[in-house]
Amino acid sequence: KAGVTQTPRYLIKTRGQQVTLSCSPISGHRSVSWYQQTPGQGLQFLFEYFSETQRNKGNFPGRFSGRQFSNSRSEMNVSTLELGDSALYLCASSLADRGMNTEAFFGQGTRLTVV
Amino acid sequence: DQQVKQNSPSLSVQEGRISILNCDYTNSMFDYFLWYKKYPAEGPTFLISISSIKDKNEDGRFTVFLNKSAKHLSLHIVPSQPGDSAVYFCAARYSSASKIIFGSGTRLSIRP
């Protein structure tokens, strides 16, 4: 069974540009969550999608957005990039329907560097 | 407001000894807790979990203890091995939602 796949693995962008990151969850998983990890910080929750609907949202500005497709693949978009957006962006998939205690499985992440 | 706290950013333990990683939480609505292990340049890997109806869960060398009254959980690794050197994240969620809240992590170093 293939794991969570994130593309690209590495990305360098310039301030002011926008970027789109992609995540393919484990087959059968309908929930996809996105996290940001910066040095010294834990994993900061961005948002979660379930069956193409955003179900949870963290405390990030509107420049961060996402979507999920009918095949459960998800994309995350960051517009008007700032230097502080440089981070490891992690995607996690799970079966997680409400009421279920299940773990999330992470991809290897996309390392975004904004210069 | 940090709902899941790991107050020790780093921990060094001798190989063969017990490693104890601690985690505190503030939200009494959390009822499912997880530990993840992370190597550099990789995504976190699920290690072990515990439901709030239990106070202990064991899986091989790894045991998680939950003290609900103190809102505290700990991960015990016995015996510690060099491959255990990594960053360990404590996490918590509600059973009615899938959002997982992570702590800031503890870097565990196993010395020979």
XYZ file of N, CA and C in Angstrom:
681
model
N 0.849 -1.183 0.000
C 0.000 0.000 0.000
C 0.886 1.234 0.000
N 0.709 2.121 -0.993
C 1.549 3.305 -1.073
C 1.229 4.242 0.073
N 2.270 4.984 0.521
C 2.076 5.949 1.601
C 1.595 7.269 1.065
N 1.691 8.283 1.899
C 1.290 9.625 1.524
C 2.403 10.230 0.658
N 2.039 10.760 -0.483
C 3.018 11.312 -1.413
C 2.840 12.811 -1.536
N 3.939 13.537 -1.302
C 3.901 14.979 -1.443
C 4.857 15.410 -2.541
N 4.399 16.326 -3.366
C 5.255 16.879 -4.416
C 5.103 18.390 -4.474
N 6.176 19.125 -4.805
C 7.540 18.608 -4.919
C 8.172 18.416 -3.540
N 9.340 17.841 -3.472
C 10.033 17.687 -2.189
C 10.696 18.994 -1.759
N 11.204 19.716 -2.718
C 11.887 20.978 -2.424
C 11.436 22.047 -3.408
N 11.394 23.262 -2.912
C 10.910 24.383 -3.728
C 11.557 25.670 -3.244
N 12.029 26.458 -4.187
C 12.554 27.789 -3.863
C 11.732 28.810 -4.625
N 11.188 29.778 -3.893
C 10.360 30.811 -4.501
C 10.836 32.181 -4.029
N 10.403 33.192 -4.754
C 10.746 34.576 -4.429
C 9.576 35.229 -3.693
N 9.914 36.129 -2.809
C 8.879 36.906 -2.106
C 7.860 37.474 -3.082
N 6.591 37.362 -2.741
C 5.542 37.905 -3.583
C 4.946 36.896 -4.549
N 5.678 35.831 -4.795
C 5.155 34.803 -5.692
C 4.111 33.957 -4.960
N 3.500 33.059 -5.718
C 2.590 32.106 -5.092
C 3.108 30.700 -5.355
N 2.625 29.754 -4.559
C 3.092 28.384 -4.688
C 1.934 27.419 -4.444
N 1.984 26.289 -5.132
C 0.986 25.234 -4.936
C 1.701 23.937 -4.606
N 1.310 23.328 -3.503
C 1.872 22.053 -3.080
C 0.809 20.975 -3.223
N 1.258 19.760 -3.511
C 0.313 18.680 -3.766
C 0.497 17.523 -2.796
N -0.594 16.856 -2.502
C -0.574 15.721 -1.574
C -1.526 14.637 -2.061
N -0.995 13.430 -2.200
C -1.843 12.279 -2.527
C -1.928 11.394 -1.294
N -3.112 11.226 -0.728
C -3.225 10.448 0.517
C -3.147 8.955 0.252
N -3.108 8.209 1.337
C -3.158 6.757 1.249
C -4.508 6.358 0.654
N -4.485 5.357 -0.194
C -5.716 4.919 -0.842
C -6.783 4.565 0.198
N -7.957 5.128 0.012
C -9.052 4.860 0.944
C -9.196 5.901 2.034
N -8.173 6.721 2.220
C -8.250 7.778 3.234
C -8.947 8.999 2.640
N -9.941 9.496 3.355
C -10.698 10.639 2.840
C -10.328 11.956 3.523
N -9.571 11.854 4.613
C -9.179 13.067 5.329
C -7.738 13.421 5.014
N -7.517 14.679 4.675
C -6.167 15.191 4.434
C -5.989 16.462 5.247
N -4.931 16.486 6.045
C -4.609 17.668 6.846
C -3.258 18.218 6.421
N -3.093 19.511 6.588
C -1.829 20.173 6.262
C -1.265 20.822 7.521
N 0.060 20.709 7.668
C 0.753 21.288 8.808
C 1.983 22.047 8.321
N 2.355 23.073 9.095
C 3.580 23.816 8.826
C 4.552 23.571 9.982
N 5.785 23.236 9.650
C 6.796 23.091 10.686
C 7.940 24.053 10.419
N 8.213 24.918 11.383
C 9.343 25.834 11.301
C 10.306 25.513 12.442
N 11.575 25.920 12.321
C 12.554 25.611 13.364
C 12.097 26.098 14.733
N 12.159 25.218 15.713
C 11.769 25.581 17.070
C 10.290 25.510 17.336
N 9.497 25.279 16.310
C 8.045 25.184 16.474
C 7.605 23.743 16.288
N 6.488 23.450 16.851
C 5.892 22.143 16.612
C 5.243 22.166 15.243
N 4.350 21.241 15.043
C 3.601 21.207 13.794
C 2.357 22.082 13.975
N 2.313 23.139 13.209
C 1.186 24.060 13.300
C 0.118 23.645 12.293
N -1.085 23.437 12.792
C -2.176 22.967 11.947
C -2.649 24.075 11.019
N -2.740 23.753 9.744
C -3.221 24.713 8.741
C -4.704 24.504 8.465
N -5.045 23.364 7.935
C -6.448 23.027 7.667
C -6.581 21.550 7.377
N -7.828 21.099 7.391
C -8.139 19.705 7.114
C -9.309 19.628 6.150
N -9.178 18.726 5.199
C -10.245 18.489 4.235
C -10.748 17.067 4.370
N -12.042 16.942 4.234
C -12.687 15.631 4.285
C -13.779 15.621 3.233
N -13.685 14.658 2.332
C -14.673 14.560 1.247
C -14.894 15.906 0.557
N -13.792 16.520 0.172
C -13.766 17.758 -0.634
C -14.224 19.005 0.121
N -14.451 18.880 1.423
C -14.916 20.030 2.211
C -13.900 20.359 3.298
N -13.652 21.646 3.484
C -12.765 22.034 4.572
C -13.510 21.854 5.888
N -12.960 21.017 6.750
C -13.670 20.671 7.979
C -13.091 21.398 9.191
N -11.794 21.691 9.155
C -11.146 22.393 10.257
C -10.154 23.390 9.682
N -9.927 24.454 10.407
C -8.989 25.472 9.932
C -8.183 25.992 11.112
N -6.883 26.166 10.900
C -6.021 26.720 11.935
C -5.952 28.230 11.841
N -5.033 28.818 12.617
C -4.932 30.275 12.690
C -3.881 30.822 11.741
N -4.111 30.658 10.479
C -3.215 31.173 9.456
C -3.954 32.204 8.619
N -3.203 33.167 8.055
C -3.878 34.196 7.245
C -4.498 33.613 5.987
N -5.346 34.410 5.363
C -6.075 33.974 4.182
C -5.201 33.675 2.972
N -3.905 34.070 3.059
C -2.985 33.749 1.959
C -2.794 32.230 1.820
N -3.102 31.519 2.883
C -2.997 30.063 2.877
C -4.368 29.479 2.571
N -4.439 28.703 1.528
C -5.712 28.095 1.157
C -5.470 26.678 0.659
N -6.532 25.945 0.539
C -6.381 24.576 0.068
C -7.635 24.097 -0.615
N -7.549 22.903 -1.149
C -8.733 22.272 -1.709
C -8.487 20.775 -1.792
N -9.557 20.048 -1.945
C -9.458 18.602 -2.082
C -10.317 18.176 -3.265
N -9.805 17.230 -4.009
C -10.497 16.745 -5.198
C -11.288 15.480 -4.886
N -12.066 15.058 -5.835
C -12.954 13.911 -5.608
C -12.175 12.618 -5.356
N -10.918 12.568 -5.811
C -10.104 11.366 -5.558
C -9.309 11.496 -4.252
N -9.662 12.487 -3.445
C -9.060 12.778 -2.137
C -7.708 13.467 -2.208
N -7.133 13.587 -3.381
C -5.886 14.351 -3.494
C -6.146 15.794 -3.070
N -5.125 16.391 -2.465
C -5.309 17.749 -1.962
C -4.176 18.650 -2.441
N -4.491 19.905 -2.581
C -3.494 20.918 -2.893
C -3.567 22.030 -1.858
N -2.406 22.611 -1.586
C -2.326 23.764 -0.708
C -1.690 24.904 -1.484
N -2.246 26.076 -1.375
C -1.742 27.237 -2.093
C -1.370 28.342 -1.109
N -0.231 28.951 -1.348
C 0.150 30.119 -0.559
C 0.399 31.259 -1.543
N -0.299 32.347 -1.365
C -0.136 33.487 -2.268
C 0.709 34.561 -1.589
N 1.240 35.453 -2.394
C 2.047 36.572 -1.908
C 3.029 36.107 -0.831
N 3.923 35.238 -1.228
C 4.836 34.614 -0.286
C 5.668 35.628 0.487
N 5.889 35.303 1.774
C 6.741 36.106 2.643
C 7.914 35.238 3.104
N 8.997 35.923 3.530
C 10.168 35.170 3.980
C 9.801 34.206 5.106
N 8.889 34.609 5.965
C 8.484 33.779 7.102
C 7.692 32.547 6.730
N 7.340 32.431 5.460
C 6.622 31.233 5.012
C 7.572 30.076 4.744
N 8.866 30.349 4.802
C 9.844 29.277 4.615
C 9.663 28.249 5.724
N 9.414 27.006 5.334
C 9.088 25.970 6.313
C 9.005 24.629 5.618
N 8.848 23.600 6.444
C 8.519 22.268 5.938
C 7.004 22.125 6.014
N 6.371 21.871 4.894
C 4.921 21.703 4.860
C 4.605 20.214 4.768
N 3.860 19.763 5.726
C 3.552 18.336 5.843
C 2.076 18.086 5.608
N 1.825 17.012 4.911
C 0.473 16.567 4.652
C 0.265 15.255 5.395
N -0.907 15.072 5.958
C -1.219 13.829 6.660
C -2.572 13.323 6.214
N -2.679 12.031 6.031
C -3.980 11.472 5.672
C -4.438 10.482 6.736
N -5.720 10.348 6.863
C -6.269 9.383 7.814
C -7.659 8.967 7.374
N -8.101 7.879 7.974
C -9.479 7.448 7.745
C -10.443 8.390 8.433
N -9.921 9.029 9.463
C -10.601 9.846 10.454
C -11.981 10.363 10.103
N -12.959 9.529 10.299
C -14.313 10.037 10.273
C -14.655 10.405 11.716
N -15.650 11.220 11.895
C -15.973 11.652 13.245
C -16.292 10.443 14.123
N -15.758 10.477 15.325
C -15.995 9.386 16.253
C -14.974 8.276 16.169
N -14.084 8.369 15.202
C -13.091 7.317 15.063
C -11.772 7.767 15.670
N -11.165 6.882 16.424
C -9.834 7.157 16.948
C -8.804 6.538 16.033
N -8.299 7.314 15.140
C -7.297 6.799 14.217
C -6.127 7.762 14.143
N -4.990 7.216 13.808
C -3.807 8.062 13.679
C -3.749 8.644 12.279
N -2.922 9.644 12.127
C -2.678 10.257 10.828
C -1.312 9.794 10.330
N -1.219 9.589 9.031
C 0.022 9.157 8.398
C 0.558 10.314 7.568
N 1.828 10.621 7.779
C 2.416 11.794 7.145
C 3.216 11.459 5.898
N 3.241 12.413 4.984
C 4.160 12.358 3.872
C 5.525 12.872 4.295
N 6.465 12.914 3.359
C 7.815 13.359 3.688
C 7.942 14.877 3.720
N 6.929 15.551 3.244
C 6.925 16.996 3.324
C 7.499 17.678 2.100
N 7.151 18.931 1.958
C 7.735 19.812 0.944
C 8.494 20.913 1.667
N 9.769 21.013 1.393
C 10.588 22.068 2.001
C 10.513 23.296 1.108
N 9.843 24.327 1.599
C 9.691 25.574 0.850
C 10.661 26.613 1.398
N 11.437 27.186 0.506
C 12.341 28.282 0.874
C 11.932 29.517 0.096
N 11.684 30.608 0.805
C 11.309 31.869 0.171
C 12.503 32.816 0.283
N 12.936 33.329 -0.868
C 14.118 34.209 -0.862
C 13.747 35.606 -1.347
N -2.408 30.147 22.257
C -2.634 29.273 23.404
C -2.199 27.851 23.035
N -1.133 27.396 23.687
C -0.600 26.092 23.351
C -1.334 25.039 24.161
N -2.112 24.217 23.509
C -2.926 23.246 24.215
C -2.163 21.978 24.554
N -1.101 21.722 23.820
C -0.265 20.549 24.072
C 1.165 21.052 24.260
N 1.746 20.732 25.408
C 3.054 21.300 25.731
C 4.085 20.217 26.013
N 5.233 20.385 25.394
C 6.366 19.547 25.711
C 7.441 20.497 26.225
N 7.627 20.516 27.527
C 8.457 21.544 28.142
C 9.950 21.283 28.049
N 10.326 20.055 27.675
C 11.752 19.755 27.517
C 12.084 19.731 26.033
N 12.814 20.720 25.544
C 13.153 20.713 24.118
C 14.148 19.616 23.749
N 14.927 19.151 24.734
C 15.899 18.108 24.427
C 16.118 17.208 25.634
N 16.601 15.989 25.318
C 16.849 14.990 26.353
C 17.976 14.081 25.874
N 18.944 13.811 26.744
C 20.052 12.923 26.404
C 20.042 11.740 27.365
N 20.065 10.531 26.791
C 19.966 9.314 27.602
C 21.035 8.325 27.139
N 21.588 7.598 28.079
C 22.600 6.604 27.719
C 21.922 5.371 27.121
N 22.572 4.808 26.137
C 22.067 3.601 25.490
C 21.810 2.507 26.536
N 20.667 1.841 26.391
C 20.320 0.773 27.316
C 19.469 1.226 28.493
N 19.482 2.550 28.768
C 18.695 3.068 29.889
C 17.286 3.410 29.422
N 16.469 3.860 30.363
C 15.106 4.248 30.034
C 15.052 5.724 29.605
N 14.317 5.980 28.538
C 14.036 7.361 28.117
C 12.600 7.677 28.504
N 12.401 8.819 29.145
C 11.053 9.245 29.533
C 10.791 10.624 28.949
N 9.814 10.688 28.063
C 9.445 11.958 27.447
C 8.078 12.372 27.985
N 7.980 13.625 28.367
C 6.773 14.111 29.025
C 5.977 15.085 28.167
N 4.691 15.132 28.461
C 3.782 15.980 27.696
C 2.624 16.395 28.600
N 2.249 17.656 28.543
C 1.103 18.155 29.298
C 0.088 18.756 28.338
N -1.175 18.670 28.709
C -2.199 19.280 27.877
C -3.163 20.074 28.748
N -3.824 21.002 28.127
C -4.694 21.891 28.901
C -6.176 21.653 28.627
N -6.493 21.062 27.502
C -7.891 20.917 27.117
C -8.458 19.576 27.582
N -9.388 19.599 28.483
C -9.956 18.364 29.032
C -10.853 17.634 28.030
N -11.112 18.267 26.884
C -11.921 17.606 25.853
C -11.104 16.594 25.050
N -9.792 16.700 25.115
C -8.967 15.721 24.389
C -9.233 14.331 24.951
N -9.413 13.361 24.058
C -9.640 12.011 24.561
C -8.856 10.966 23.781
N -7.943 11.418 22.948
C -7.099 10.477 22.212
C -5.750 11.130 22.051
N -4.696 10.393 22.424
C -3.352 10.961 22.451
C -2.401 10.099 21.634
N -1.474 10.758 20.966
C -0.573 10.055 20.067
C 0.856 10.541 20.267
N 1.787 9.660 19.956
C 3.198 10.036 19.904
C 3.720 9.746 18.502
N 4.477 10.720 17.984
C 5.101 10.580 16.680
C 6.601 10.774 16.838
N 7.331 10.127 15.958
C 8.786 10.222 15.933
C 9.174 10.828 14.589
N 10.147 11.729 14.610
C 10.529 12.386 13.360
C 12.037 12.464 13.220
N 12.515 11.953 12.073
C 13.911 12.114 11.690
C 14.010 13.348 10.800
N 15.196 13.963 10.717
C 15.384 15.128 9.846
C 15.007 14.811 8.403
N 14.400 15.758 7.740
C 14.035 15.658 6.316
C 13.024 14.550 6.026
N 12.343 14.068 7.053
C 11.284 13.084 6.851
C 10.029 13.552 7.556
N 8.893 12.980 7.146
C 7.660 13.279 7.851
C 7.594 12.503 9.157
N 6.772 12.951 10.110
C 6.616 12.223 11.374
C 6.053 10.831 11.136
N 6.498 9.902 11.957
C 6.022 8.516 11.884
C 5.251 8.196 13.153
N 4.065 7.642 12.988
C 3.248 7.287 14.137
C 3.948 6.209 14.971
N 3.919 6.395 16.286
C 4.608 5.481 17.185
C 3.625 4.673 18.032
N 2.820 5.363 18.788
C 1.916 4.711 19.718
C 0.834 5.697 20.118
N -0.325 5.168 20.515
C -1.425 6.048 20.918
C -2.100 5.488 22.167
N -2.946 6.317 22.767
C -3.710 5.878 23.927
C -5.023 6.620 23.968
N -6.072 5.887 24.269
C -7.388 6.481 24.440
C -7.549 6.916 25.890
N -8.405 7.903 26.114
C -8.571 8.416 27.475
C -9.247 7.425 28.416
N -9.767 6.336 27.893
C -10.388 5.337 28.771
C -9.328 4.409 29.372
N -8.082 4.548 28.886
C -6.995 3.736 29.430
C -5.996 4.620 30.163
N -5.140 4.018 30.967
C -4.068 4.792 31.576
C -2.687 4.285 31.156
N -2.685 3.225 30.358
C -1.403 2.682 29.898
C -1.615 1.915 28.598
N -0.660 2.077 27.694
C -0.660 1.271 26.484
C 0.784 0.917 26.143
N 0.995 -0.349 25.841
C 2.355 -0.831 25.646
C 2.510 -1.454 24.264
N 3.640 -1.179 23.632
C 3.935 -1.773 22.329
C 5.431 -1.979 22.240
N 5.855 -3.200 22.543
C 7.280 -3.507 22.504
C 8.051 -2.695 23.526
N 9.035 -1.949 23.060
C 9.860 -1.145 23.962
C 9.181 0.169 24.382
N 8.041 0.461 23.766
C 7.383 1.745 23.986
C 6.124 1.579 24.849
N 6.024 2.425 25.866
C 4.844 2.441 26.721
C 4.408 3.886 26.914
N 3.127 4.133 26.752
C 2.598 5.473 27.014
C 1.698 5.392 28.249
N 1.885 6.354 29.141
C 1.087 6.458 30.358
C 0.266 7.728 30.294
N -0.981 7.626 30.725
C -1.859 8.795 30.730
C -2.403 9.030 32.136
N -2.229 10.245 32.621
C -2.783 10.664 33.910
C -3.776 11.781 33.634
N -5.053 11.411 33.550
C -6.072 12.390 33.147
C -6.259 13.486 34.184
N -6.167 13.127 35.445
C -6.387 14.146 36.477
C -5.310 15.219 36.426
N -4.103 14.810 36.073
C -3.001 15.773 35.972
C -2.850 16.334 34.568
N -3.643 15.816 33.632
C -3.535 16.208 32.218
C -2.089 16.036 31.750
N -1.584 14.868 31.969
C -0.183 14.590 31.690
C -0.051 13.213 31.054
N 0.801 13.123 30.052
C 1.143 11.812 29.527
C 2.644 11.726 29.326
N 3.126 10.492 29.308
C 4.558 10.282 29.138
C 4.788 9.071 28.247
N 5.902 9.116 27.573
C 6.334 8.006 26.712
C 7.609 7.435 27.310
N 7.603 6.124 27.570
C 8.773 5.444 28.098
C 9.349 4.545 27.015
N 10.649 4.631 26.829
C 11.334 3.771 25.872
C 12.379 2.970 26.646
N 12.186 1.646 26.651
C 13.101 0.786 27.389
C 13.401 -0.494 26.595
N 14.672 -0.857 26.386
C 15.847 -0.019 26.602
C 16.037 0.941 25.428
N 16.663 2.046 25.676
C 16.901 3.027 24.621
C 18.009 2.531 23.685
N 17.785 2.778 22.387
C 18.735 2.339 21.372
C 19.176 3.534 20.530
N 20.333 3.442 19.882
C 20.820 4.581 19.073
C 19.809 5.032 18.025
N 19.075 4.095 17.433
C 18.081 4.444 16.416
C 16.896 5.220 16.953
N 16.804 5.320 18.270
C 15.720 6.092 18.878
C 16.005 7.587 18.865
N 17.226 7.960 18.520
C 17.569 9.384 18.467
C 16.748 10.061 17.378
N 15.896 10.987 17.766
C 14.968 11.646 16.851
C 14.228 12.724 17.639
N 13.355 13.430 16.954
C 12.456 14.362 17.642
C 11.122 13.648 17.869
N 10.614 13.733 19.088
C 9.360 13.076 19.444
C 8.291 14.136 19.684
N 7.173 13.959 18.995
C 6.048 14.877 19.144
C 4.895 14.186 19.862
N 4.370 14.876 20.834
C 3.158 14.460 21.514
C 1.995 15.143 20.792
N 0.857 14.464 20.678
C -0.281 15.057 19.979
C -1.579 14.611 20.632
N -2.627 15.386 20.409
C -3.925 15.072 21.003
C -5.049 15.473 20.072
N -6.166 14.785 20.207
C -7.317 15.130 19.382
C -8.605 14.844 20.152
N -9.717 15.411 19.626
C -11.033 15.045 20.107
C -11.487 13.843 19.290
N -12.284 12.991 19.849
C -12.793 11.878 19.060
C -13.845 12.341 18.082
N -14.443 13.496 18.324
C -15.517 13.964 17.456
C -15.010 14.800 16.294
N -13.723 14.984 16.241
C -13.134 15.750 15.132
C -11.776 15.150 14.831
N -11.294 15.403 13.659
C -10.041 14.759 13.299
C -8.829 15.678 13.455
N -9.041 16.925 13.844
C -7.923 17.857 13.982
C -7.002 17.374 15.094
N -5.728 17.220 14.793
C -4.740 16.774 15.764
C -3.870 17.954 16.144
N -3.734 18.168 17.438
C -2.905 19.264 17.939
C -1.583 18.686 18.423
N -0.486 19.264 17.944
C 0.845 18.760 18.270
C 1.554 19.661 19.276
N 2.419 19.048 20.070
C 3.338 19.800 20.911
C 4.526 20.254 20.084
N 5.454 20.944 20.727
C 6.594 21.519 20.005
C 7.740 20.536 19.818
N 7.638 19.348 20.441
C 8.632 18.313 20.213
C 9.744 18.291 21.243
N 10.310 17.107 21.448
C 11.491 16.913 22.298
C 12.515 16.140 21.482
N 13.721 16.708 21.412
C 14.803 16.027 20.680
C 15.486 15.054 21.626
N 15.389 13.761 21.319
C 16.003 12.714 22.134
C 17.317 12.284 21.497
N 18.366 12.299 22.285
C 19.675 11.836 21.824
C 20.099 10.665 22.686
N 20.427 9.556 22.056
C 20.886 8.378 22.781
C 22.406 8.309 22.627
N 23.105 8.391 23.729
C 24.560 8.392 23.680
C 25.091 7.001 24.037
N 26.220 6.631 23.435
C 26.769 5.278 23.661
C 27.277 5.082 25.085
